[in-house]
CSV table of C-alpha atoms in Angstrom, one decimal:
chain,number,residue,atom,x,y,z
A,141,MET,CA,22.1,5.3,12.2
A,142,ARG,CA,20.0,2.1,12.0
A,143,SER,CA,18.6,1.6,8.5
A,144,TRP,CA,17.5,-2.0,8.9
A,145,PRO,CA,15.8,-3.5,11.9
A,146,PHE,CA,17.9,-6.6,11.9
A,147,ARG,CA,20.6,-7.8,14.2
A,148,GLY,CA,24.1,-8.7,13.0
A,149,ASN,CA,26.4,-7.4,10.4
A,150,PRO,CA,24.6,-4.8,8.2
A,151,VAL,CA,27.0,-5.4,5.2
A,152,GLY,CA,26.1,-8.0,2.5
A,153,GLY,CA,26.5,-11.7,3.0
A,154,HIS,CA,24.4,-14.6,4.3
A,155,LEU,CA,21.8,-13.8,6.9
A,156,GLY,CA,21.3,-15.5,10.1
A,157,LEU,CA,18.1,-17.4,10.8
A,158,ILE,CA,16.5,-14.5,12.7
A,159,ASP,CA,17.5,-11.8,10.2
A,160,ALA,CA,16.4,-14.0,7.3
A,161,ARG,CA,13.0,-14.5,8.9
A,162,ASP,CA,12.6,-10.7,9.4
A,163,GLN,CA,13.7,-10.0,5.8
A,164,TRP,CA,11.2,-12.7,4.6
A,165,LYS,CA,8.3,-10.9,6.3
A,166,GLU,CA,9.0,-7.7,4.4
A,167,VAL,CA,9.5,-9.5,1.1
A,168,VAL,CA,6.1,-11.2,1.5
A,169,ILE,CA,4.4,-7.8,2.0
A,170,LEU,CA,6.2,-6.4,-1.1
A,171,ILE,CA,5.3,-9.3,-3.2
A,172,THR,CA,1.7,-9.1,-2.1
A,173,LEU,CA,1.6,-5.4,-3.0
A,174,ILE,CA,2.9,-6.2,-6.5
A,175,LEU,CA,0.4,-9.0,-7.0
A,176,VAL,CA,-2.5,-6.8,-5.8
A,177,ARG,CA,-1.3,-4.1,-8.2
A,178,ILE,CA,-1.3,-6.7,-11.1
A,179,HIS,CA,-4.8,-7.9,-10.0
A,180,MET,CA,-6.1,-4.4,-10.3
A,181,LEU,CA,-5.8,-4.9,-14.1
A,182,THR,CA,-8.7,-7.4,-13.8
A,183,TYR,CA,-11.1,-4.5,-13.2
A,184,VAL,CA,-9.9,-2.2,-15.9
A,185,ASP,CA,-13.3,-2.3,-17.6
A,186,ALA,CA,-14.6,-0.3,-14.6
A,187,LEU,CA,-13.3,2.7,-16.6
A,188,ASN,CA,-15.8,2.0,-19.3
A,189,SER,CA,-18.3,4.9,-19.8
A,190,THR,CA,-20.7,6.4,-22.3
A,191,ALA,CA,-20.4,9.6,-24.2
A,192,ALA,CA,-23.0,11.1,-21.8
A,193,ASP,CA,-20.4,10.9,-19.0
A,194,ASN,CA,-18.5,14.1,-18.6
A,195,THR,CA,-15.4,12.2,-17.8
A,196,HIS,CA,-15.7,9.8,-20.7
A,197,SER,CA,-12.5,11.1,-22.4
A,198,LEU,CA,-10.5,10.8,-19.3
A,199,LYS,CA,-11.7,7.3,-18.5
A,200,SER,CA,-11.0,6.2,-22.0
A,201,THR,CA,-7.5,7.5,-21.9
A,202,LEU,CA,-6.8,5.9,-18.5
A,203,LYS,CA,-8.2,2.5,-19.8
A,204,THR,CA,-6.1,2.7,-23.0
A,205,LEU,CA,-2.9,3.5,-21.0
A,206,ALA,CA,-3.7,0.6,-18.6
A,207,LEU,CA,-4.2,-1.9,-21.4
A,208,GLN,CA,-1.1,-0.7,-23.3
A,209,GLN,CA,1.1,-0.9,-20.2
A,210,ARG,CA,-0.3,-4.3,-19.0
A,211,TRP,CA,2.7,-6.2,-20.1
A,212,ILE,CA,5.1,-3.4,-19.3
A,213,THR,CA,3.7,-3.6,-15.7
A,214,VAL,CA,3.5,-7.3,-15.4
A,215,GLY,CA,6.9,-8.2,-16.9
A,216,PRO,CA,9.2,-6.1,-14.7
A,217,SER,CA,6.9,-6.9,-11.7
A,218,LEU,CA,7.4,-10.7,-12.1
A,219,ILE,CA,11.2,-10.2,-12.6
A,220,PHE,CA,11.3,-8.1,-9.4
A,221,ILE,CA,9.4,-10.8,-7.5
A,222,GLY,CA,11.8,-13.4,-8.8
A,223,LEU,CA,14.8,-11.4,-7.6
A,224,LEU,CA,13.2,-11.0,-4.2
A,225,LEU,CA,12.5,-14.7,-3.9
A,226,LEU,CA,16.0,-15.6,-5.0
A,227,ALA,CA,17.5,-13.4,-2.4
A,228,VAL,CA,15.3,-14.9,0.3
A,229,LEU,CA,16.0,-18.5,-0.8
A,230,LEU,CA,19.8,-17.8,-0.8
A,231,ARG,CA,19.5,-16.0,2.5
A,232,ARG,CA,21.3,-13.0,1.0
A,233,ARG,CA,20.8,-9.5,2.5
A,234,ILE,CA,18.9,-7.2,0.2
A,235,PRO,CA,20.5,-3.8,0.1
A,236,ARG,CA,18.4,-1.6,2.3
A,237,ARG,CA,18.8,1.6,0.3
A,238,TRP,CA,18.0,-0.1,-3.0
A,239,LEU,CA,14.9,-1.8,-1.4
A,240,ASP,CA,13.7,1.5,0.2
A,241,VAL,CA,14.0,3.5,-3.0
A,242,SER,CA,12.5,0.9,-5.4
A,243,ALA,CA,9.7,-0.1,-3.0
A,244,GLY,CA,9.0,3.4,-1.9
A,245,ALA,CA,8.7,4.7,-5.4
A,246,PHE,CA,6.4,1.8,-6.4
A,247,ILE,CA,4.2,2.2,-3.4
A,248,SER,CA,3.9,6.0,-3.4
A,249,PHE,CA,3.1,6.2,-7.1
A,250,ASN,CA,0.4,3.5,-7.1
A,251,LEU,CA,-1.0,4.7,-3.8
A,252,ILE,CA,-1.6,8.2,-5.1
A,253,PHE,CA,-2.5,7.3,-8.7
A,254,HIS,CA,-5.1,4.7,-7.8
A,255,PHE,CA,-6.5,6.9,-5.0
A,256,LEU,CA,-7.3,9.5,-7.7
A,257,LYS,CA,-8.7,6.8,-10.0
A,258,ILE,CA,-10.9,5.4,-7.2
A,259,ASN,CA,-12.3,8.9,-6.5
A,260,LEU,CA,-13.0,9.3,-10.2
A,261,LEU,CA,-14.9,6.0,-10.4
A,262,LEU,CA,-16.8,6.6,-7.2
A,263,LEU,CA,-17.9,10.2,-8.2
A,264,THR,CA,-19.0,9.3,-11.7
A,265,PRO,CA,-21.6,6.8,-13.1
A,266,PRO,CA,-20.2,3.3,-12.8
A,267,ALA,CA,-19.9,1.0,-15.8
A,268,SER,CA,-20.6,-2.0,-13.5
A,269,THR,CA,-21.3,-2.2,-9.8
A,270,GLN,CA,-19.3,-5.4,-9.6
A,271,LEU,CA,-16.3,-4.0,-11.3
A,272,LEU,CA,-16.5,-0.9,-9.1
A,273,MET,CA,-16.6,-3.0,-6.0
A,274,GLY,CA,-13.7,-5.1,-7.2
A,275,GLN,CA,-11.6,-2.0,-7.8
A,276,LEU,CA,-12.4,-0.5,-4.4
A,277,LEU,CA,-11.8,-3.6,-2.4
A,278,THR,CA,-8.6,-4.4,-4.2
A,279,TYR,CA,-7.4,-0.9,-3.7
A,280,LEU,CA,-8.2,-1.0,0.0
A,281,VAL,CA,-6.0,-4.1,0.4
A,282,PHE,CA,-3.2,-2.2,-1.3
A,283,PHE,CA,-3.9,0.9,0.8
A,284,VAL,CA,-3.7,-1.0,4.1
A,285,LEU,CA,-0.4,-2.8,3.2
A,286,ALA,CA,1.1,0.3,1.6
A,287,TRP,CA,0.5,2.6,4.5
A,288,GLY,CA,1.6,-0.1,7.0
A,289,TRP,CA,5.0,-0.3,5.1
A,290,ILE,CA,5.3,3.5,5.0
A,291,PHE,CA,4.7,3.9,8.7
A,292,TRP,CA,7.0,1.1,9.6
A,293,ARG,CA,9.9,2.4,7.4
A,294,ILE,CA,9.5,6.0,8.5
A,295,ASP,CA,9.4,5.0,12.2
A,296,TRP,CA,12.4,2.7,11.9
A,297,VAL,CA,14.8,4.5,9.6
A,298,GLY,CA,17.6,6.2,11.6
A,299,GLN,CA,15.8,5.7,14.9
A,300,SER,CA,17.4,4.2,18.0
A,301,LYS,CA,14.0,2.6,18.8
A,302,PRO,CA,10.5,2.7,17.3
A,303,GLY,CA,7.8,5.2,18.5
A,304,ARG,CA,9.9,8.3,18.1
A,305,VAL,CA,8.3,9.5,14.9
A,306,ILE,CA,4.9,7.6,15.0
A,307,GLU,CA,3.3,6.0,18.0
A,308,VAL,CA,1.2,3.0,17.4
A,309,ALA,CA,-1.6,2.9,20.0
A,310,ASP,CA,-2.0,-0.2,22.1
A,311,ALA,CA,1.2,-1.7,20.8
A,312,GLY,CA,3.0,-1.6,24.1
A,313,ASP,CA,6.8,-1.4,24.5
A,314,GLN,CA,7.6,-4.2,22.1
A,315,VAL,CA,6.6,-2.7,18.7
A,316,SER,CA,7.0,-5.0,15.7
A,317,MET,CA,6.5,-4.7,12.0
A,318,PHE,CA,3.0,-6.3,12.4
A,319,ASP,CA,1.8,-3.5,14.6
A,320,TYR,CA,2.1,-0.9,11.8
A,321,TYR,CA,0.0,-3.1,9.4
A,322,HIS,CA,-2.5,-3.8,12.1
A,323,ALA,CA,-2.8,-0.1,12.9
A,324,SER,CA,-3.2,0.7,9.2
A,325,LEU,CA,-6.1,-1.7,8.9
A,326,MET,CA,-7.8,-0.7,12.2
A,327,SER,CA,-7.6,3.0,11.0
A,328,ILE,CA,-10.2,2.0,8.4
A,329,VAL,CA,-12.3,-0.4,10.4
A,330,ARG,CA,-12.3,1.4,13.8
A,331,ARG,CA,-12.7,5.2,13.3
A,332,SER,CA,-13.7,5.9,16.9
A,333,HIS,CA,-10.1,5.3,18.2
A,334,SER,CA,-6.9,6.9,17.0
A,335,GLU,CA,-4.5,4.0,15.9
A,336,LEU,CA,-1.6,6.2,15.0
A,337,ILE,CA,-0.2,9.3,16.6
A,338,GLY,CA,2.5,11.6,15.1
A,339,LYS,CA,5.3,12.4,17.5
A,340,THR,CA,7.3,14.7,15.3
A,341,ARG,CA,6.3,17.2,12.6
A,342,ASN,CA,7.0,14.6,9.8
A,343,GLY,CA,5.1,12.0,11.8
A,344,ARG,CA,2.1,14.3,12.3
A,345,MET,CA,2.1,15.3,8.6
A,346,LEU,CA,2.2,11.6,7.6
A,347,VAL,CA,-0.7,10.7,9.9
A,348,ALA,CA,-2.7,13.7,8.7
A,349,ILE,CA,-2.3,12.6,5.1
A,350,HIS,CA,-3.3,9.1,5.9
A,351,THR,CA,-6.3,10.2,7.9
A,352,LEU,CA,-7.5,12.5,5.1
A,353,MET,CA,-7.2,9.7,2.5
A,354,VAL,CA,-9.1,7.3,4.8
A,355,LEU,CA,-11.9,9.8,5.4
A,356,ASP,CA,-12.1,10.6,1.7
A,357,LEU,CA,-12.5,6.9,0.7
A,358,ILE,CA,-15.1,6.3,3.4
A,359,ALA,CA,-17.1,9.4,2.6
A,360,VAL,CA,-17.1,8.9,-1.2
A,361,ALA,CA,-17.7,5.2,-1.0
A,362,LEU,CA,-20.7,5.6,1.4
A,363,GLY,CA,-22.1,8.3,-0.9
A,364,ARG,CA,-21.8,6.0,-3.9
A,365,PHE,CA,-23.3,3.0,-2.1
A,366,TYR,CA,-26.2,5.1,-0.9
A,367,GLN,CA,-27.0,6.2,-4.5
A,368,LEU,CA,-26.8,2.6,-5.7
A,369,ILE,CA,-29.1,1.3,-2.9
A,370,THR,CA,-31.7,4.1,-3.5
A,371,LYS,CA,-31.8,3.2,-7.2
A,372,MET,CA,-32.4,-0.4,-6.4
A,373,VAL,CA,-35.2,0.5,-4.0
């Protein structure tokens, strides 16, 4: 069972140059995800609302929780980043199971939680158009990277070669980590072409969930922007 797409001894110890480079690529993605998550706190005022808003209480609660947990979120995140960078600089192999569990839990929770929050913000009167745009664009960056990581891990864990669970269109025979992130981005930008194809039941379910989330974000965002434009005109 292959749990890490590196060559060489899977047990701890110093990594070779090729393995260290591959591990560095994933670490960069994970650190970027953490920093994007921290940056989302910049737009917490997007949850402001008036008493006339039916979701005023919910928004106020979410904003209060976000402000109270600001340092609880930032502190451990910076420590986690420091540990990742230390492992990379020392060329030490990060335990695959530990990384998958911690990164998977972090990515899954924030992906779902902020997806629901973005829907709430897009379906209710915005406190500020600029803050709403900031929240949406920041979440889209997180969304693309998070799904790229999920597709990559699911298609590599325990597989003799990639493409058995999820097929990346136009990737060719030499599928790399980059192809999954590229497909995740293109799934939003280019809707006329299927970027990802599920090859197994789990793969099809994963692609279906991703597609539904993309369609939801596009539909709700376009609806909100249309309302804003018509008000300006």
